[in-house]
Amino acid sequence: IGGYSVLTKSMIGSGMLGMAYAGCQWGFVMGILACFVTAGITYFTVYVLGVMAMEYMSASTGELSFFNVAKFVSPKTSWLIDLGVAVKAFGASVAYIQIVGSLMAEVILQGFSLSIDRQTIKYIVQIILVVLLAPAVYCKSITATKAVNMFGIANLAYLALLSVVYAQPSWDNVTIWPLSAS
């Protein structure tokens, strides 16, 4: 369940930030098309990773990891895989912490009558997030983060439910085609 939760949260999380903006700019039809193209690319990537992992496991008795598979496929450039994964993970983590800090600062300011600056609340929320999530960094394997990922998936499901319950959809302002084609 640990590996599935990591993949599920990664795929859902990466789409939530960019696809809504792309759909807003490109229109409804192109937004849906972009979702299908992205899903196809993601499926192909997971398929290739699965094939490489099966070949690696049949050719070796070592532990399955991005680094070991990269070392098996291309020994001289295997460090690039670790660098790429680290940069992507760090960038996504920073983006999520910034977004949650900004949103929670707004929630706190609207929910409580505080005389604290919005930026100060944002920094406090970001520090709390870093302190709460820091132990997950020290896990020995990615499957050890399943509790954090399941919590993330539950939060994404809760956000989707809130969107459905509290949204007041209207087709008045929906752009079917890209803005330049309208």
mmCIF file of C-alpha atoms in Angstrom:
data_model
loop_
_atom_site.group_PDB
_atom_site.id
_atom_site.type_symbol
_atom_site.label_atom_id
_atom_site.label_comp_id
_atom_site.label_asym_id
_atom_site.label_seq_id
_atom_site.Cartn_x
_atom_site.Cartn_y
_atom_site.Cartn_z
ATOM 1 C CA ILE A 1 0.000 0.000 0.000
ATOM 2 C CA GLY A 2 2.961 2.313 0.580
ATOM 3 C CA GLY A 3 4.114 2.365 -3.045
ATOM 4 C CA TYR A 4 0.586 2.821 -4.358
ATOM 5 C CA SER A 5 -0.076 5.700 -1.980
ATOM 6 C CA VAL A 6 3.122 7.451 -3.069
ATOM 7 C CA LEU A 7 2.276 7.114 -6.767
ATOM 8 C CA THR A 8 -1.360 8.104 -6.294
ATOM 9 C CA LYS A 9 -0.575 11.202 -4.270
ATOM 10 C CA SER A 10 2.192 12.237 -6.656
ATOM 11 C CA MET A 11 -0.028 11.928 -9.723
ATOM 12 C CA ILE A 12 -3.011 13.670 -8.164
ATOM 13 C CA GLY A 13 -0.944 16.356 -6.479
ATOM 14 C CA SER A 14 1.033 17.331 -9.545
ATOM 15 C CA GLY A 15 -2.141 17.769 -11.583
ATOM 16 C CA MET A 16 -4.010 19.855 -9.032
ATOM 17 C CA LEU A 17 -1.665 22.809 -9.246
ATOM 18 C CA GLY A 18 -1.172 23.109 -12.975
ATOM 19 C CA MET A 19 -4.192 21.622 -14.695
ATOM 20 C CA ALA A 20 -6.759 24.010 -13.219
ATOM 21 C CA TYR A 21 -4.761 27.005 -14.424
ATOM 22 C CA ALA A 22 -4.218 25.414 -17.831
ATOM 23 C CA GLY A 23 -7.938 24.707 -18.167
ATOM 24 C CA CYS A 24 -8.721 28.311 -17.265
ATOM 25 C CA GLN A 25 -6.348 29.639 -19.919
ATOM 26 C CA TRP A 26 -6.968 27.055 -22.648
ATOM 27 C CA GLY A 27 -10.699 26.550 -22.261
ATOM 28 C CA PHE A 28 -12.794 23.564 -21.269
ATOM 29 C CA VAL A 29 -12.160 21.365 -24.321
ATOM 30 C CA MET A 30 -8.396 21.933 -24.436
ATOM 31 C CA GLY A 31 -8.202 21.502 -20.639
ATOM 32 C CA ILE A 32 -9.828 18.072 -20.869
ATOM 33 C CA LEU A 33 -7.572 17.174 -23.801
ATOM 34 C CA ALA A 34 -4.528 18.247 -21.755
ATOM 35 C CA CYS A 35 -5.732 16.002 -18.904
ATOM 36 C CA PHE A 36 -5.926 12.999 -21.244
ATOM 37 C CA VAL A 37 -2.506 13.732 -22.778
ATOM 38 C CA THR A 38 -0.979 14.102 -19.319
ATOM 39 C CA ALA A 39 -2.645 10.865 -18.180
ATOM 40 C CA GLY A 40 -1.210 9.062 -21.221
ATOM 41 C CA ILE A 41 2.293 10.373 -20.572
ATOM 42 C CA THR A 42 2.016 9.417 -16.898
ATOM 43 C CA TYR A 43 0.803 5.920 -17.793
ATOM 44 C CA PHE A 44 3.658 5.464 -20.269
ATOM 45 C CA THR A 45 6.197 6.656 -17.687
ATOM 46 C CA VAL A 46 4.885 4.278 -15.021
ATOM 47 C CA TYR A 47 4.848 1.447 -17.579
ATOM 48 C CA VAL A 48 8.485 2.074 -18.573
ATOM 49 C CA LEU A 49 9.517 2.269 -14.917
ATOM 50 C CA GLY A 50 7.709 -1.011 -14.241
ATOM 51 C CA VAL A 51 9.408 -2.776 -17.171
ATOM 52 C CA MET A 52 12.811 -1.460 -16.094
ATOM 53 C CA ALA A 53 12.162 -2.549 -12.503
ATOM 54 C CA MET A 54 11.173 -6.087 -13.598
ATOM 55 C CA GLU A 55 14.272 -6.384 -15.794
ATOM 56 C CA TYR A 56 16.447 -5.101 -12.974
ATOM 57 C CA MET A 57 14.941 -7.514 -10.443
ATOM 58 C CA SER A 58 15.462 -10.478 -12.770
ATOM 59 C CA ALA A 59 19.070 -9.446 -13.498
ATOM 60 C CA SER A 60 20.074 -8.545 -9.952
ATOM 61 C CA THR A 61 19.436 -9.440 -6.355
ATOM 62 C CA GLY A 62 19.968 -5.889 -5.114
ATOM 63 C CA GLU A 63 17.474 -3.518 -3.576
ATOM 64 C CA LEU A 64 15.099 -1.876 -6.032
ATOM 65 C CA SER A 65 15.595 1.894 -6.130
ATOM 66 C CA PHE A 66 15.820 4.644 -8.735
ATOM 67 C CA PHE A 67 19.577 4.822 -8.208
ATOM 68 C CA ASN A 68 20.159 1.058 -8.558
ATOM 69 C CA VAL A 69 18.017 0.817 -11.695
ATOM 70 C CA ALA A 70 19.810 3.848 -13.169
ATOM 71 C CA LYS A 71 23.171 2.277 -12.286
ATOM 72 C CA PHE A 72 22.033 -0.914 -14.026
ATOM 73 C CA VAL A 73 20.898 0.949 -17.178
ATOM 74 C CA SER A 74 23.596 3.636 -17.370
ATOM 75 C CA PRO A 75 26.348 3.367 -14.749
ATOM 76 C CA LYS A 76 28.123 6.625 -15.662
ATOM 77 C CA THR A 77 25.051 8.868 -15.404
ATOM 78 C CA SER A 78 23.185 7.195 -12.548
ATOM 79 C CA TRP A 79 23.861 10.156 -10.258
ATOM 80 C CA LEU A 80 21.742 12.339 -12.587
ATOM 81 C CA ILE A 81 18.642 10.333 -11.639
ATOM 82 C CA ASP A 82 19.185 11.010 -7.944
ATOM 83 C CA LEU A 83 19.850 14.676 -8.656
ATOM 84 C CA GLY A 84 16.697 14.966 -10.768
ATOM 85 C CA VAL A 85 14.519 13.243 -8.164
ATOM 86 C CA ALA A 86 15.985 15.406 -5.388
ATOM 87 C CA VAL A 87 15.460 18.669 -7.299
ATOM 88 C CA LYS A 88 11.887 17.713 -8.272
ATOM 89 C CA ALA A 89 10.990 16.629 -4.753
ATOM 90 C CA PHE A 90 12.540 19.721 -3.182
ATOM 91 C CA GLY A 91 10.792 22.031 -5.633
ATOM 92 C CA ALA A 92 7.409 20.380 -5.130
ATOM 93 C CA SER A 93 7.821 20.449 -1.355
ATOM 94 C CA VAL A 94 8.688 24.137 -1.328
ATOM 95 C CA ALA A 95 5.734 24.924 -3.606
ATOM 96 C CA TYR A 96 3.280 22.992 -1.434
ATOM 97 C CA ILE A 97 4.560 24.602 1.766
ATOM 98 C CA GLN A 98 4.254 28.066 0.219
ATOM 99 C CA ILE A 99 0.729 27.408 -1.055
ATOM 100 C CA VAL A 100 -0.501 25.865 2.194
ATOM 101 C CA GLY A 101 1.126 28.676 4.185
ATOM 102 C CA SER A 102 -0.652 31.322 2.115
ATOM 103 C CA LEU A 103 -4.022 29.562 2.202
ATOM 104 C CA MET A 104 -3.886 28.771 5.912
ATOM 105 C CA ALA A 105 -2.924 32.366 6.697
ATOM 106 C CA GLU A 106 -6.129 33.467 4.950
ATOM 107 C CA VAL A 107 -8.190 30.832 6.802
ATOM 108 C CA ILE A 108 -6.732 31.877 10.156
ATOM 109 C CA LEU A 109 -7.293 35.575 9.478
ATOM 110 C CA GLN A 110 -10.895 35.007 8.400
ATOM 111 C CA GLY A 111 -11.656 32.530 11.190
ATOM 112 C CA PHE A 112 -10.153 34.462 14.078
ATOM 113 C CA SER A 113 -9.935 38.159 14.712
ATOM 114 C CA LEU A 114 -6.173 38.458 15.116
ATOM 115 C CA SER A 115 -4.100 41.593 14.929
ATOM 116 C CA ILE A 116 -1.118 39.751 13.454
ATOM 117 C CA ASP A 117 0.231 40.528 9.996
ATOM 118 C CA ARG A 118 -0.757 38.062 7.224
ATOM 119 C CA GLN A 119 2.900 37.491 6.305
ATOM 120 C CA THR A 120 3.791 36.623 9.913
ATOM 121 C CA ILE A 121 0.980 34.063 10.100
ATOM 122 C CA LYS A 122 2.136 32.614 6.775
ATOM 123 C CA TYR A 123 5.690 32.197 8.104
ATOM 124 C CA ILE A 124 4.441 30.599 11.333
ATOM 125 C CA VAL A 125 2.296 28.112 9.387
ATOM 126 C CA GLN A 126 5.230 27.280 7.089
ATOM 127 C CA ILE A 127 7.544 26.679 10.056
ATOM 128 C CA ILE A 128 4.942 24.414 11.682
ATOM 129 C CA LEU A 129 4.595 22.457 8.419
ATOM 130 C CA VAL A 130 8.351 21.976 8.122
ATOM 131 C CA VAL A 131 8.578 20.783 11.743
ATOM 132 C CA LEU A 132 5.654 18.362 11.290
ATOM 133 C CA LEU A 133 6.890 16.946 7.968
ATOM 134 C CA ALA A 134 10.618 16.781 8.782
ATOM 135 C CA PRO A 135 10.481 13.269 10.319
ATOM 136 C CA ALA A 136 9.194 11.860 7.002
ATOM 137 C CA VAL A 137 12.481 12.910 5.371
ATOM 138 C CA TYR A 138 14.433 10.449 7.515
ATOM 139 C CA CYS A 139 12.476 7.340 6.510
ATOM 140 C CA LYS A 140 14.710 4.577 5.179
ATOM 141 C CA SER A 141 12.343 3.577 2.362
ATOM 142 C CA ILE A 142 9.582 5.252 0.410
ATOM 143 C CA THR A 143 7.026 2.739 1.681
ATOM 144 C CA ALA A 144 7.689 4.003 5.218
ATOM 145 C CA THR A 145 5.993 7.270 4.215
ATOM 146 C CA LYS A 146 2.653 5.568 3.594
ATOM 147 C CA ALA A 147 1.001 7.238 6.609
ATOM 148 C CA VAL A 148 1.973 10.697 5.349
ATOM 149 C CA ASN A 149 0.837 9.847 1.819
ATOM 150 C CA MET A 150 -2.466 8.349 2.970
ATOM 151 C CA PHE A 151 -3.061 11.521 5.010
ATOM 152 C CA GLY A 152 -2.305 13.544 1.868
ATOM 153 C CA ILE A 153 -4.712 11.473 -0.236
ATOM 154 C CA ALA A 154 -7.416 11.863 2.426
ATOM 155 C CA ASN A 155 -6.886 15.633 2.363
ATOM 156 C CA LEU A 156 -7.102 15.709 -1.434
ATOM 157 C CA ALA A 157 -10.353 13.722 -1.282
ATOM 158 C CA TYR A 158 -11.679 16.140 1.350
ATOM 159 C CA LEU A 159 -10.805 19.109 -0.875
ATOM 160 C CA ALA A 160 -12.542 17.465 -3.830
ATOM 161 C CA LEU A 161 -15.626 16.853 -1.686
ATOM 162 C CA LEU A 162 -15.616 20.475 -0.483
ATOM 163 C CA SER A 163 -15.353 21.655 -4.075
ATOM 164 C CA VAL A 164 -18.395 19.628 -5.071
ATOM 165 C CA VAL A 165 -20.476 20.542 -2.010
ATOM 166 C CA TYR A 166 -19.730 24.263 -1.875
ATOM 167 C CA ALA A 167 -19.247 25.046 -5.550
ATOM 168 C CA GLN A 168 -21.992 26.941 -7.258
ATOM 169 C CA PRO A 169 -21.323 25.975 -10.846
ATOM 170 C CA SER A 170 -22.390 28.285 -13.599
ATOM 171 C CA TRP A 171 -21.746 27.914 -17.305
ATOM 172 C CA ASP A 172 -21.956 31.685 -17.800
ATOM 173 C CA ASN A 173 -18.209 32.334 -17.457
ATOM 174 C CA VAL A 174 -16.910 29.041 -18.866
ATOM 175 C CA THR A 175 -14.637 29.331 -21.876
ATOM 176 C CA ILE A 176 -15.145 26.301 -24.100
ATOM 177 C CA TRP A 177 -12.239 27.078 -26.443
ATOM 178 C CA PRO A 178 -8.937 28.872 -25.811
ATOM 179 C CA LEU A 179 -9.191 32.600 -25.163
ATOM 180 C CA SER A 180 -7.371 33.436 -28.413
ATOM 181 C CA ALA A 181 -9.843 31.364 -30.474
ATOM 182 C CA SER A 182 -12.952 32.953 -28.920
#
